[in-house]
Amino acid sequence: MMLAQVLSGAVLGIDAYLVKVEAHLDSGDPRFITVGLPDGAVRESKERVQAAIKNSGYYLPAKRITVNLAPADIRKEGAAFDLPMAVGILAALERVHPDRLQNFVLLGELSLDGSLRPIHGALPIAVCVAQSQISGVLLPVENAKEAAMARDLQVIPVQSLNQAVQFLNGQLSIAPFTMDMDQLFSRTRVYREDFSDVRGQQHVKRALEVAAAGGHNILMIGPPGSGKTMLAKRIPTILPDMTLEEALETTKIHSVAGLLSADEALIATRPFRSPHHTISDAGLIGGGTIPKPGEVSLAHHGVLFLDELPEFKKNVLEVMRQPLEDGKVTIARAMLSLTYPAEFMLAAAMNPCPCGYHTDPNNQCNCTPLLIQRYLSRISGPLLDRIDLHVEVPAVKYKELSEQSAEETSEAIRRRVSAARHRQLERFRRHPRLFCNARMESRDIRKYCRIDDQGDELLKTAITRWGLSARAYDRILKVARTIADLAASEVIRPEHVGEAVQYRSLDRSGIF
């Protein structure tokens, strides 16, 4: 009887857990059996593993091979178990010394010739290993930068099964791969876009500054070509700089989704995700037969931009209400429940009517009032209730486009936004769940958004005269609190309330 045990790892949600790969060889029918709830890719690994062992120059006798992936009650997926399965079989054949097998976690997909291919989820597995008593991790060269983001961990990059075996046998010395995380973080925290590229639209820029300062969701309404998408793409550039912890958490999500390239070790800039309006609810929220993070989780700590908002399917928009409210997505399955983080800022854009030219003075709109009402009503009231700012984006005039004057840079706006966020963190320091004004609930609004008699009278007039809905009351107060923070004022003044009222254009239209 020949038995060996190798350590590996797997991802569950965005976190990881250790897996014991047990290889047992015995006489009997020459078969290769994998147990421990393997998915299709893991079951197919037997063909890759056997071919890789033979093409690497090792003799594989005709024996019954049984590979167990423990714990056996969690479904295993992906091809990362190829390398530990092959090494386990060779260890059972006494071709690999067992002395170092318990010191390293092995990961990697094998090619038929024995070379290694990169895997998904290397960073969360590396973080899990670093938190255990295990010395290091052996994995493909392409995943080395990503795994090196885990502190206090030996990352051994290998190119093939042969290299892994020689290293474990002490026949080959491979220096651990290291990176200066702090230097990498500061070097990659650079945006390509900048608000100085946008001509005119000062009113919209101000609204985006307010939205970024308070973490508020924003909806831009304007004709085609008015610059809505261009403005939205620059929202991440005025958000506060990511912390290292935020960058690591965001990178883990992208690693699990397989979106990290070989030369990209850390996501240090705020993510910007812009899915097409034909996306499914599983694509937006996450899920599938094998659950994967969706666009709302890939936008974690960044911006999710939904262009042509009324064109999205109604059920897709409705399932987004829960992550907007809770900041996380829970996907329940028969045997497990996964939670993905989804703390993002929603930026949406839409035309004012089906043809797009209802508010454009330069083009004639042929839409009837009924068509316009039906178009705008595709956005439900409960979803709109979670969007704090509605801003009209007019077509840019030629004079503004042709001006040569310098526009304000994203860095200058970001300094004001960061100062406002700092005031909010100081205000909410006793409330760990609160980190920006947009997250305030009714009791928090009553405590932190008090206004004087003059401001109260102004708000009362706006609600009664302009037909603002009752749900707009709390939204206006939260936005007014953010405007006051930008002005470094502890008191919400009437002018702050007045500006906040301007950002409820859809409520003033009376459609919602």
Short mmCIF file of C-alpha atoms in Angstrom, two decimals:
data_model
loop_
_atom_site.label_atom_id
_atom_site.label_comp_id
_atom_site.label_asym_id
_atom_site.label_seq_id
_atom_site.Cartn_x
_atom_site.Cartn_y
_atom_site.Cartn_z
CA MET A 1 0.00 0.00 0.00
CA MET A 2 1.36 3.41 -0.98
CA LEU A 3 -0.06 6.63 0.54
CA ALA A 4 0.98 10.29 0.51
CA GLN A 5 -0.53 13.58 1.60
CA VAL A 6 0.03 16.99 -0.02
CA LEU A 7 -1.35 20.39 1.01
CA SER A 8 -3.26 22.62 -1.38
CA GLY A 9 -5.89 25.35 -1.16
CA ALA A 10 -9.25 26.40 -2.60
CA VAL A 11 -11.39 29.51 -2.65
CA LEU A 12 -14.81 29.84 -1.04
CA GLY A 13 -16.33 33.24 -1.82
CA ILE A 14 -13.33 35.59 -1.67
CA ASP A 15 -11.67 33.73 1.19
CA ALA A 16 -9.72 30.50 1.04
CA TYR A 17 -9.27 27.29 3.01
CA LEU A 18 -6.66 24.57 3.04
CA VAL A 19 -7.25 21.27 1.26
CA LYS A 20 -5.48 18.00 2.00
CA VAL A 21 -4.80 16.05 -1.19
CA GLU A 22 -4.40 12.36 -0.32
CA ALA A 23 -3.06 10.01 -2.98
CA HIS A 24 -3.41 6.25 -2.53
CA LEU A 25 -2.00 3.66 -4.93
CA ASP A 26 -3.01 0.03 -4.70
CA SER A 27 -3.12 -3.08 -6.84
CA GLY A 28 -6.27 -3.74 -8.80
CA ASP A 29 -7.89 -2.42 -11.93
CA PRO A 30 -5.75 0.44 -13.37
CA ARG A 31 -8.16 3.29 -12.68
CA PHE A 32 -7.85 6.92 -11.54
CA ILE A 33 -10.61 7.96 -9.12
CA THR A 34 -11.03 11.42 -7.61
CA VAL A 35 -13.30 11.82 -4.58
CA GLY A 36 -14.14 14.75 -2.31
CA LEU A 37 -16.89 16.54 -4.31
CA PRO A 38 -14.79 17.43 -7.38
CA ASP A 39 -16.34 19.44 -10.20
CA GLY A 40 -15.87 18.72 -13.90
CA ALA A 41 -12.48 20.46 -14.17
CA VAL A 42 -11.12 18.53 -11.18
CA ARG A 43 -12.41 15.21 -12.51
CA GLU A 44 -10.78 15.88 -15.86
CA SER A 45 -7.45 16.53 -14.13
CA LYS A 46 -6.69 12.79 -14.09
CA GLU A 47 -5.94 12.92 -17.82
CA ARG A 48 -3.68 15.97 -17.44
CA VAL A 49 -1.93 14.57 -14.37
CA GLN A 50 -1.14 11.17 -15.89
CA ALA A 51 0.12 12.71 -19.14
CA ALA A 52 2.22 15.30 -17.28
CA ILE A 53 3.83 12.65 -15.06
CA LYS A 54 4.77 10.45 -18.03
CA ASN A 55 5.96 13.39 -20.19
CA SER A 56 8.11 14.64 -17.32
CA GLY A 57 10.09 11.41 -17.43
CA TYR A 58 8.56 9.52 -14.50
CA TYR A 59 7.31 5.95 -14.63
CA LEU A 60 3.64 5.53 -13.71
CA PRO A 61 2.82 1.88 -12.96
CA ALA A 62 -0.55 0.37 -13.85
CA LYS A 63 -2.18 0.69 -10.44
CA ARG A 64 -5.47 1.80 -8.99
CA ILE A 65 -5.05 5.48 -8.04
CA THR A 66 -7.43 7.12 -5.60
CA VAL A 67 -7.16 10.85 -4.84
CA ASN A 68 -9.17 12.33 -1.98
CA LEU A 69 -9.71 16.08 -1.56
CA ALA A 70 -10.47 16.84 2.08
CA PRO A 71 -12.66 18.28 3.51
CA ALA A 72 -15.00 16.14 1.43
CA ASP A 73 -18.21 18.10 2.14
CA ILE A 74 -17.21 21.23 0.14
CA ARG A 75 -17.31 21.19 -3.66
CA LYS A 76 -13.87 21.66 -5.23
CA GLU A 77 -13.51 23.50 -8.53
CA GLY A 78 -10.82 24.57 -10.96
CA ALA A 79 -7.55 23.07 -12.16
CA ALA A 80 -5.33 24.27 -9.29
CA PHE A 81 -5.25 20.75 -7.83
CA ASP A 82 -3.30 19.32 -10.80
CA LEU A 83 0.14 19.97 -9.28
CA PRO A 84 -0.61 18.67 -5.76
CA MET A 85 -2.29 15.57 -7.22
CA ALA A 86 0.73 14.81 -9.41
CA VAL A 87 3.19 15.43 -6.58
CA GLY A 88 1.06 13.30 -4.24
CA ILE A 89 1.13 10.37 -6.68
CA LEU A 90 4.92 10.71 -7.10
CA ALA A 91 5.32 10.90 -3.32
CA ALA A 92 3.28 7.70 -2.97
CA LEU A 93 5.67 6.16 -5.52
CA GLU A 94 8.57 7.40 -3.34
CA ARG A 95 9.83 9.73 -6.06
CA VAL A 96 9.31 12.77 -3.80
CA HIS A 97 10.69 12.93 -0.26
CA PRO A 98 7.87 13.56 2.25
CA ASP A 99 10.02 15.75 4.53
CA ARG A 100 9.04 19.11 2.95
CA LEU A 101 5.53 18.29 1.78
CA GLN A 102 3.91 19.63 4.95
CA ASN A 103 5.85 22.93 4.72
CA PHE A 104 4.38 24.10 1.41
CA VAL A 105 0.97 24.48 -0.19
CA LEU A 106 1.03 23.42 -3.85
CA LEU A 107 -1.06 25.06 -6.58
CA GLY A 108 -0.99 24.89 -10.36
CA GLU A 109 -2.66 23.67 -13.52
CA LEU A 110 -0.60 21.17 -15.50
CA SER A 111 -0.14 21.07 -19.23
CA LEU A 112 0.25 17.69 -20.86
CA ASP A 113 4.02 18.26 -21.15
CA GLY A 114 4.36 18.95 -17.41
CA SER A 115 4.64 22.73 -17.57
CA LEU A 116 2.48 24.86 -15.29
CA ARG A 117 -0.28 27.27 -16.21
CA PRO A 118 -1.56 30.13 -13.98
CA ILE A 119 -4.59 29.66 -11.75
CA HIS A 120 -7.39 31.82 -10.34
CA GLY A 121 -7.53 32.90 -6.69
CA ALA A 122 -3.82 32.76 -5.87
CA LEU A 123 -3.95 35.83 -3.61
CA PRO A 124 -6.73 34.69 -1.22
CA ILE A 125 -5.07 31.27 -0.94
CA ALA A 126 -1.70 32.89 -0.22
CA VAL A 127 -3.30 35.07 2.47
CA CYS A 128 -4.86 31.95 4.02
CA VAL A 129 -1.50 30.15 4.01
CA ALA A 130 0.24 33.15 5.59
CA GLN A 131 -2.25 33.03 8.46
CA SER A 132 -1.47 29.35 9.12
CA GLN A 133 1.71 27.70 10.38
CA ILE A 134 2.81 26.68 6.87
CA SER A 135 6.08 28.11 5.54
CA GLY A 136 5.18 28.88 1.96
CA VAL A 137 3.46 28.15 -1.30
CA LEU A 138 4.62 26.58 -4.60
CA LEU A 139 2.74 27.94 -7.60
CA PRO A 140 3.15 28.94 -11.28
CA VAL A 141 5.54 31.77 -12.12
CA GLU A 142 2.67 33.89 -13.52
CA ASN A 143 0.97 33.94 -10.09
CA ALA A 144 4.09 34.86 -8.10
CA LYS A 145 3.53 38.63 -8.05
CA GLU A 146 -0.05 38.21 -6.94
CA ALA A 147 0.80 35.73 -4.15
CA ALA A 148 3.69 37.90 -2.94
CA MET A 149 1.14 40.44 -1.70
CA ALA A 150 0.63 38.16 1.31
CA ARG A 151 3.07 39.18 4.01
CA ASP A 152 5.45 36.79 5.83
CA LEU A 153 5.14 34.02 3.26
CA GLN A 154 7.67 32.19 1.10
CA VAL A 155 6.44 32.31 -2.49
CA ILE A 156 8.28 29.75 -4.63
CA PRO A 157 7.60 30.17 -8.37
CA VAL A 158 8.00 27.02 -10.47
CA GLN A 159 7.65 26.48 -14.20
CA SER A 160 7.00 22.75 -14.35
CA LEU A 161 6.29 19.57 -12.44
CA ASN A 162 9.97 18.65 -12.72
CA GLN A 163 11.04 21.88 -11.03
CA ALA A 164 8.55 21.37 -8.22
CA VAL A 165 9.78 17.81 -7.60
CA GLN A 166 13.44 18.84 -7.67
CA PHE A 167 12.78 21.68 -5.24
CA LEU A 168 10.86 19.45 -2.81
CA ASN A 169 13.65 16.86 -3.00
CA GLY A 170 16.29 19.49 -2.24
CA GLN A 171 17.94 19.03 -5.62
CA LEU A 172 17.12 22.56 -6.84
CA SER A 173 17.33 25.84 -4.96
CA ILE A 174 14.70 28.46 -5.85
CA ALA A 175 14.84 31.87 -4.18
CA PRO A 176 11.49 33.03 -2.75
CA PHE A 177 9.83 35.71 -4.87
CA THR A 178 9.51 39.02 -3.00
CA MET A 179 8.02 42.42 -3.76
CA ASP A 180 7.98 45.72 -1.92
CA MET A 181 4.23 46.03 -1.41
CA ASP A 182 4.30 49.62 -0.19
CA GLN A 183 6.42 50.78 -3.13
CA LEU A 184 4.21 48.91 -5.59
CA PHE A 185 1.10 50.39 -3.99
CA SER A 186 2.35 53.96 -4.33
CA ARG A 187 3.69 53.41 -7.87
CA THR A 188 0.50 51.93 -9.31
CA ARG A 189 -1.91 54.40 -7.71
CA VAL A 190 -2.17 56.47 -10.90
CA TYR A 191 -5.23 57.22 -13.05
CA ARG A 192 -5.15 57.78 -16.79
CA GLU A 193 -8.27 59.98 -16.86
CA ASP A 194 -8.59 63.43 -15.31
CA PHE A 195 -11.37 65.95 -14.83
CA SER A 196 -9.24 68.59 -16.52
CA ASP A 197 -10.09 66.81 -19.80
CA VAL A 198 -13.78 67.77 -19.46
CA ARG A 199 -14.80 71.15 -20.85
CA GLY A 200 -17.67 73.02 -19.25
CA GLN A 201 -20.33 71.14 -17.24
CA GLN A 202 -19.38 72.94 -14.03
CA HIS A 203 -22.75 72.21 -12.45
CA VAL A 204 -22.37 68.47 -13.13
CA LYS A 205 -18.77 68.45 -11.89
CA ARG A 206 -19.96 70.03 -8.66
CA ALA A 207 -22.67 67.37 -8.28
CA LEU A 208 -20.11 64.59 -8.84
CA GLU A 209 -17.86 66.17 -6.22
CA VAL A 210 -20.75 66.15 -3.74
CA ALA A 211 -21.56 62.53 -4.61
CA ALA A 212 -17.93 61.44 -4.16
CA ALA A 213 -17.57 63.36 -0.88
CA GLY A 214 -20.56 61.65 0.72
CA GLY A 215 -20.47 58.29 -1.09
CA HIS A 216 -23.85 59.11 -2.67
CA ASN A 217 -25.29 57.33 -5.69
CA ILE A 218 -25.93 59.64 -8.63
CA LEU A 219 -28.06 59.60 -11.78
CA MET A 220 -27.18 61.82 -14.77
CA ILE A 221 -29.92 62.71 -17.27
CA GLY A 222 -29.00 64.32 -20.57
CA PRO A 223 -29.06 64.03 -24.38
CA PRO A 224 -26.59 61.85 -26.31
CA GLY A 225 -23.14 63.40 -26.59
CA SER A 226 -23.47 65.61 -23.53
CA GLY A 227 -20.54 63.87 -21.81
CA LYS A 228 -22.28 61.62 -19.27
CA THR A 229 -19.98 58.64 -19.86
CA MET A 230 -16.87 60.81 -19.97
CA LEU A 231 -17.80 62.35 -16.63
CA ALA A 232 -18.63 58.99 -15.05
CA LYS A 233 -15.28 57.47 -16.02
CA ARG A 234 -13.54 60.20 -14.04
CA ILE A 235 -15.45 59.67 -10.78
CA PRO A 236 -12.82 57.21 -9.41
CA THR A 237 -10.15 59.88 -9.87
CA ILE A 238 -11.78 62.17 -7.28
CA LEU A 239 -12.60 59.50 -4.70
CA PRO A 240 -10.23 59.29 -1.69
CA ASP A 241 -7.09 57.25 -2.28
CA MET A 242 -7.50 53.56 -1.56
CA THR A 243 -5.94 52.22 1.60
CA LEU A 244 -3.71 49.16 1.37
CA GLU A 245 -6.39 47.05 3.07
CA GLU A 246 -9.00 48.18 0.53
CA ALA A 247 -6.59 47.44 -2.33
CA LEU A 248 -5.92 43.92 -1.06
CA GLU A 249 -9.62 43.16 -0.63
CA THR A 250 -10.41 44.45 -4.11
CA THR A 251 -7.51 42.48 -5.60
CA LYS A 252 -8.77 39.28 -3.92
CA ILE A 253 -12.14 39.66 -5.67
CA HIS A 254 -10.52 40.20 -9.07
CA SER A 255 -8.17 37.27 -8.42
CA VAL A 256 -11.09 34.93 -7.69
CA ALA A 257 -12.81 36.14 -10.88
CA GLY A 258 -9.64 35.48 -12.90
CA LEU A 259 -9.27 39.10 -14.00
CA LEU A 260 -5.70 39.71 -12.82
CA SER A 261 -3.03 39.60 -15.51
CA ALA A 262 0.42 38.11 -14.87
CA ASP A 263 2.02 41.57 -14.54
CA GLU A 264 -0.71 42.97 -12.30
CA ALA A 265 -0.07 42.19 -8.65
CA LEU A 266 -2.25 44.77 -6.90
CA ILE A 267 -5.25 46.92 -7.82
CA ALA A 268 -4.33 50.25 -6.27
CA THR A 269 -6.87 52.45 -8.09
CA ARG A 270 -10.60 52.56 -7.52
CA PRO A 271 -12.25 50.05 -9.89
CA PHE A 272 -14.67 51.31 -12.53
CA ARG A 273 -17.09 48.73 -13.92
CA SER A 274 -19.47 49.51 -16.77
CA PRO A 275 -21.54 46.44 -17.76
CA HIS A 276 -23.67 46.46 -20.92
CA HIS A 277 -27.42 46.79 -20.49
CA THR A 278 -27.92 43.24 -21.79
CA ILE A 279 -26.24 41.77 -18.71
CA SER A 280 -28.10 39.07 -16.74
CA ASP A 281 -28.94 39.30 -13.07
CA ALA A 282 -26.31 36.64 -12.28
CA GLY A 283 -23.71 38.64 -14.23
CA LEU A 284 -24.54 41.79 -12.29
CA ILE A 285 -25.00 40.35 -8.81
CA GLY A 286 -22.97 37.15 -9.06
CA GLY A 287 -23.94 33.51 -8.97
CA GLY A 288 -24.12 30.74 -11.52
CA THR A 289 -23.85 26.98 -11.11
CA ILE A 290 -20.42 27.58 -9.59
CA PRO A 291 -20.90 30.97 -7.86
CA LYS A 292 -18.64 33.76 -9.04
CA PRO A 293 -18.56 37.45 -8.06
CA GLY A 294 -20.64 39.74 -10.26
CA GLU A 295 -20.13 43.30 -11.43
CA VAL A 296 -21.34 44.80 -8.13
CA SER A 297 -18.55 42.94 -6.30
CA LEU A 298 -15.93 43.71 -8.95
CA ALA A 299 -16.81 47.38 -8.34
CA HIS A 300 -16.13 46.97 -4.58
CA HIS A 301 -14.50 50.15 -3.20
CA GLY A 302 -15.07 51.78 -6.58
CA VAL A 303 -17.76 52.83 -9.05
CA LEU A 304 -20.42 50.81 -10.86
CA PHE A 305 -21.61 52.73 -13.92
CA LEU A 306 -24.89 51.77 -15.58
CA ASP A 307 -25.24 53.60 -18.88
CA GLU A 308 -28.67 53.77 -20.54
CA LEU A 309 -30.27 52.82 -17.22
CA PRO A 310 -33.86 52.34 -18.52
CA GLU A 311 -32.59 49.79 -21.06
CA PHE A 312 -31.55 47.33 -18.36
CA LYS A 313 -34.02 44.53 -17.69
CA LYS A 314 -36.33 45.29 -14.80
CA ASN A 315 -35.44 42.14 -12.87
CA VAL A 316 -31.72 42.96 -13.21
CA LEU A 317 -32.21 46.42 -11.70
CA GLU A 318 -34.42 45.12 -8.91
CA VAL A 319 -31.92 42.52 -7.66
CA MET A 320 -29.40 45.34 -7.25
CA ARG A 321 -31.45 46.89 -4.46
CA GLN A 322 -30.11 44.54 -1.79
CA PRO A 323 -26.37 45.21 -2.36
CA LEU A 324 -27.10 48.94 -2.59
CA GLU A 325 -28.68 48.74 0.85
CA ASP A 326 -26.43 46.19 2.60
CA GLY A 327 -23.06 46.63 0.86
CA LYS A 328 -22.79 42.88 0.27
CA VAL A 329 -24.26 40.08 -1.85
CA THR A 330 -25.34 36.75 -0.41
CA ILE A 331 -25.71 33.82 -2.82
CA ALA A 332 -27.49 30.83 -1.32
CA ARG A 333 -27.14 27.34 -2.72
CA ALA A 334 -28.38 23.98 -1.47
CA MET A 335 -25.05 23.06 0.16
CA LEU A 336 -23.48 26.43 0.91
CA SER A 337 -24.05 30.16 1.18
CA LEU A 338 -21.46 32.65 -0.12
CA THR A 339 -21.15 36.33 0.68
CA TYR A 340 -19.30 38.75 -1.58
CA PRO A 341 -18.57 42.35 -0.52
CA ALA A 342 -20.21 45.05 -2.65
CA GLU A 343 -19.46 48.48 -1.17
CA PHE A 344 -19.64 50.56 -4.33
CA MET A 345 -20.85 53.93 -5.51
CA LEU A 346 -23.55 53.70 -8.18
CA ALA A 347 -23.35 56.13 -11.08
CA ALA A 348 -26.07 55.83 -13.71
CA ALA A 349 -26.86 57.71 -16.91
CA MET A 350 -29.94 57.94 -19.07
CA ASN A 351 -31.53 59.98 -21.83
CA PRO A 352 -34.47 62.23 -20.90
CA CYS A 353 -36.70 60.45 -23.43
CA PRO A 354 -36.57 57.53 -25.92
CA CYS A 355 -35.04 59.63 -28.70
CA GLY A 356 -32.77 61.44 -26.25
CA TYR A 357 -33.42 65.05 -27.27
CA HIS A 358 -36.25 66.13 -24.94
CA THR A 359 -34.04 68.68 -23.14
CA ASP A 360 -31.71 69.47 -26.04
CA PRO A 361 -32.34 72.96 -27.52
CA ASN A 362 -30.38 72.09 -30.66
CA ASN A 363 -32.42 69.01 -31.67
CA GLN A 364 -36.14 68.43 -31.97
CA CYS A 365 -37.77 65.74 -29.83
CA ASN A 366 -40.57 63.73 -31.44
CA CYS A 367 -41.57 61.81 -28.31
CA THR A 368 -45.07 62.25 -26.89
CA PRO A 369 -45.55 62.95 -23.17
CA LEU A 370 -46.92 59.43 -22.73
CA LEU A 371 -43.82 57.88 -24.34
CA ILE A 372 -41.56 59.96 -22.12
CA GLN A 373 -43.48 58.96 -19.02
CA ARG A 374 -43.32 55.27 -19.93
CA TYR A 375 -39.60 55.55 -20.62
CA LEU A 376 -38.77 57.18 -17.30
CA SER A 377 -41.09 54.85 -15.41
CA ARG A 378 -38.91 51.87 -16.33
CA ILE A 379 -36.89 52.83 -13.27
CA SER A 380 -38.82 51.75 -10.20
CA GLY A 381 -39.44 54.04 -7.27
CA PRO A 382 -37.63 51.76 -4.76
CA LEU A 383 -34.49 51.78 -6.92
CA LEU A 384 -34.67 55.52 -7.46
CA ASP A 385 -35.10 55.88 -3.71
CA ARG A 386 -31.52 54.60 -3.33
CA ILE A 387 -30.10 57.27 -5.65
CA ASP A 388 -29.45 60.51 -3.77
CA LEU A 389 -28.62 62.87 -6.62
CA HIS A 390 -30.43 63.39 -9.95
CA VAL A 391 -28.50 65.77 -12.18
CA GLU A 392 -29.40 67.16 -15.59
CA VAL A 393 -26.47 67.13 -18.03
CA PRO A 394 -27.08 69.67 -20.84
CA ALA A 395 -25.39 69.55 -24.22
CA VAL A 396 -22.06 71.40 -24.13
CA LYS A 397 -22.03 74.70 -26.02
CA TYR A 398 -19.40 75.35 -28.67
CA LYS A 399 -18.00 78.28 -26.71
CA GLU A 400 -17.21 76.01 -23.76
CA LEU A 401 -15.63 73.40 -26.02
CA SER A 402 -13.37 75.92 -27.75
CA GLU A 403 -12.17 77.72 -24.62
CA GLN A 404 -8.48 77.31 -23.86
CA SER A 405 -8.73 78.05 -20.14
CA ALA A 406 -7.41 75.34 -17.81
CA GLU A 407 -10.00 73.17 -16.10
CA GLU A 408 -9.69 72.05 -12.49
CA THR A 409 -7.74 68.81 -12.06
CA SER A 410 -8.97 65.66 -10.38
CA GLU A 411 -6.26 66.02 -7.74
CA ALA A 412 -7.60 69.39 -6.63
CA ILE A 413 -11.14 68.02 -6.38
CA ARG A 414 -9.91 64.88 -4.60
CA ARG A 415 -8.26 66.97 -1.88
CA ARG A 416 -11.60 68.59 -1.03
CA VAL A 417 -13.40 65.23 -1.18
CA SER A 418 -10.83 63.60 1.10
CA ALA A 419 -11.12 66.45 3.61
CA ALA A 420 -14.91 66.03 3.67
CA ARG A 421 -14.60 62.25 4.12
CA HIS A 422 -12.18 62.83 7.00
CA ARG A 423 -14.77 65.00 8.75
CA GLN A 424 -17.35 62.25 8.31
CA LEU A 425 -15.02 59.59 9.74
CA GLU A 426 -14.40 61.79 12.77
CA ARG A 427 -18.13 62.32 13.21
CA PHE A 428 -18.91 58.61 12.93
CA ARG A 429 -15.86 57.28 14.81
CA ARG A 430 -18.13 55.63 17.39
CA HIS A 431 -20.17 53.94 14.65
CA PRO A 432 -18.00 51.32 12.87
CA ARG A 433 -20.67 50.61 10.24
CA LEU A 434 -20.76 54.29 9.18
CA PHE A 435 -17.97 55.69 7.07
CA CYS A 436 -19.78 58.20 4.85
CA ASN A 437 -22.97 60.26 4.89
CA ALA A 438 -24.72 58.08 2.32
CA ARG A 439 -24.80 55.19 4.82
CA MET A 440 -26.77 57.12 7.43
CA GLU A 441 -30.15 55.72 8.43
CA SER A 442 -33.16 57.61 9.77
CA ARG A 443 -31.95 57.78 13.37
CA ASP A 444 -28.52 58.96 12.21
CA ILE A 445 -30.10 61.64 10.03
CA ARG A 446 -32.10 62.95 12.99
CA LYS A 447 -28.91 63.12 15.04
CA TYR A 448 -26.39 64.53 12.56
CA CYS A 449 -28.50 66.44 10.00
CA ARG A 450 -30.30 69.02 12.09
CA ILE A 451 -31.21 72.25 10.32
CA ASP A 452 -32.34 75.63 11.65
CA ASP A 453 -35.79 77.16 11.22
CA GLN A 454 -34.81 78.97 8.03
CA GLY A 455 -33.48 75.77 6.43
CA ASP A 456 -36.53 73.84 7.60
CA GLU A 457 -38.85 76.40 6.03
CA LEU A 458 -36.90 76.21 2.76
CA LEU A 459 -37.18 72.41 2.71
CA LYS A 460 -40.89 72.57 3.50
CA THR A 461 -41.45 75.00 0.62
CA ALA A 462 -39.50 72.77 -1.79
CA ILE A 463 -41.52 69.68 -0.88
CA THR A 464 -44.90 71.40 -1.16
CA ARG A 465 -44.36 73.79 -4.07
CA TRP A 466 -42.13 71.65 -6.32
CA GLY A 467 -43.91 68.38 -5.66
CA LEU A 468 -40.96 66.56 -4.08
CA SER A 469 -41.82 63.11 -2.79
CA ALA A 470 -41.73 62.23 0.88
CA ARG A 471 -38.84 59.81 0.28
CA ALA A 472 -36.76 62.73 -0.97
CA TYR A 473 -36.74 64.35 2.50
CA ASP A 474 -34.02 62.12 4.00
CA ARG A 475 -32.01 62.16 0.78
CA ILE A 476 -31.93 65.96 0.71
CA LEU A 477 -30.80 66.13 4.33
CA LYS A 478 -27.96 63.63 3.74
CA VAL A 479 -26.76 65.49 0.66
CA ALA A 480 -27.02 68.80 2.52
CA ARG A 481 -24.85 67.31 5.27
CA THR A 482 -22.22 66.42 2.66
CA ILE A 483 -22.34 69.90 1.11
CA ALA A 484 -21.79 71.37 4.57
CA ASP A 485 -18.82 69.04 5.07
CA LEU A 486 -17.29 70.25 1.79
CA ALA A 487 -17.70 73.79 3.09
CA ALA A 488 -16.06 72.77 6.41
CA SER A 489 -19.24 73.74 8.25
CA GLU A 490 -20.59 71.79 11.21
CA VAL A 491 -23.93 73.53 10.75
CA ILE A 492 -26.21 72.79 7.79
CA ARG A 493 -27.09 76.23 6.44
CA PRO A 494 -30.02 77.21 4.20
CA GLU A 495 -27.71 77.50 1.17
CA HIS A 496 -26.63 73.88 1.69
CA VAL A 497 -30.26 72.77 1.76
CA GLY A 498 -31.01 74.84 -1.34
CA GLU A 499 -28.20 73.21 -3.32
CA ALA A 500 -29.28 69.74 -2.19
CA VAL A 501 -32.85 70.39 -3.41
CA GLN A 502 -31.49 71.12 -6.89
CA TYR A 503 -30.21 67.54 -7.12
CA ARG A 504 -33.71 65.98 -7.13
CA SER A 505 -34.73 66.73 -10.72
CA LEU A 506 -36.71 63.52 -11.27
CA ASP A 507 -38.72 64.12 -8.11
CA ARG A 508 -39.54 67.62 -9.30
CA SER A 509 -40.81 66.17 -12.59
CA GLY A 510 -43.61 64.43 -10.70
CA ILE A 511 -43.19 61.13 -12.59
CA PHE A 512 -41.93 59.16 -9.57
#
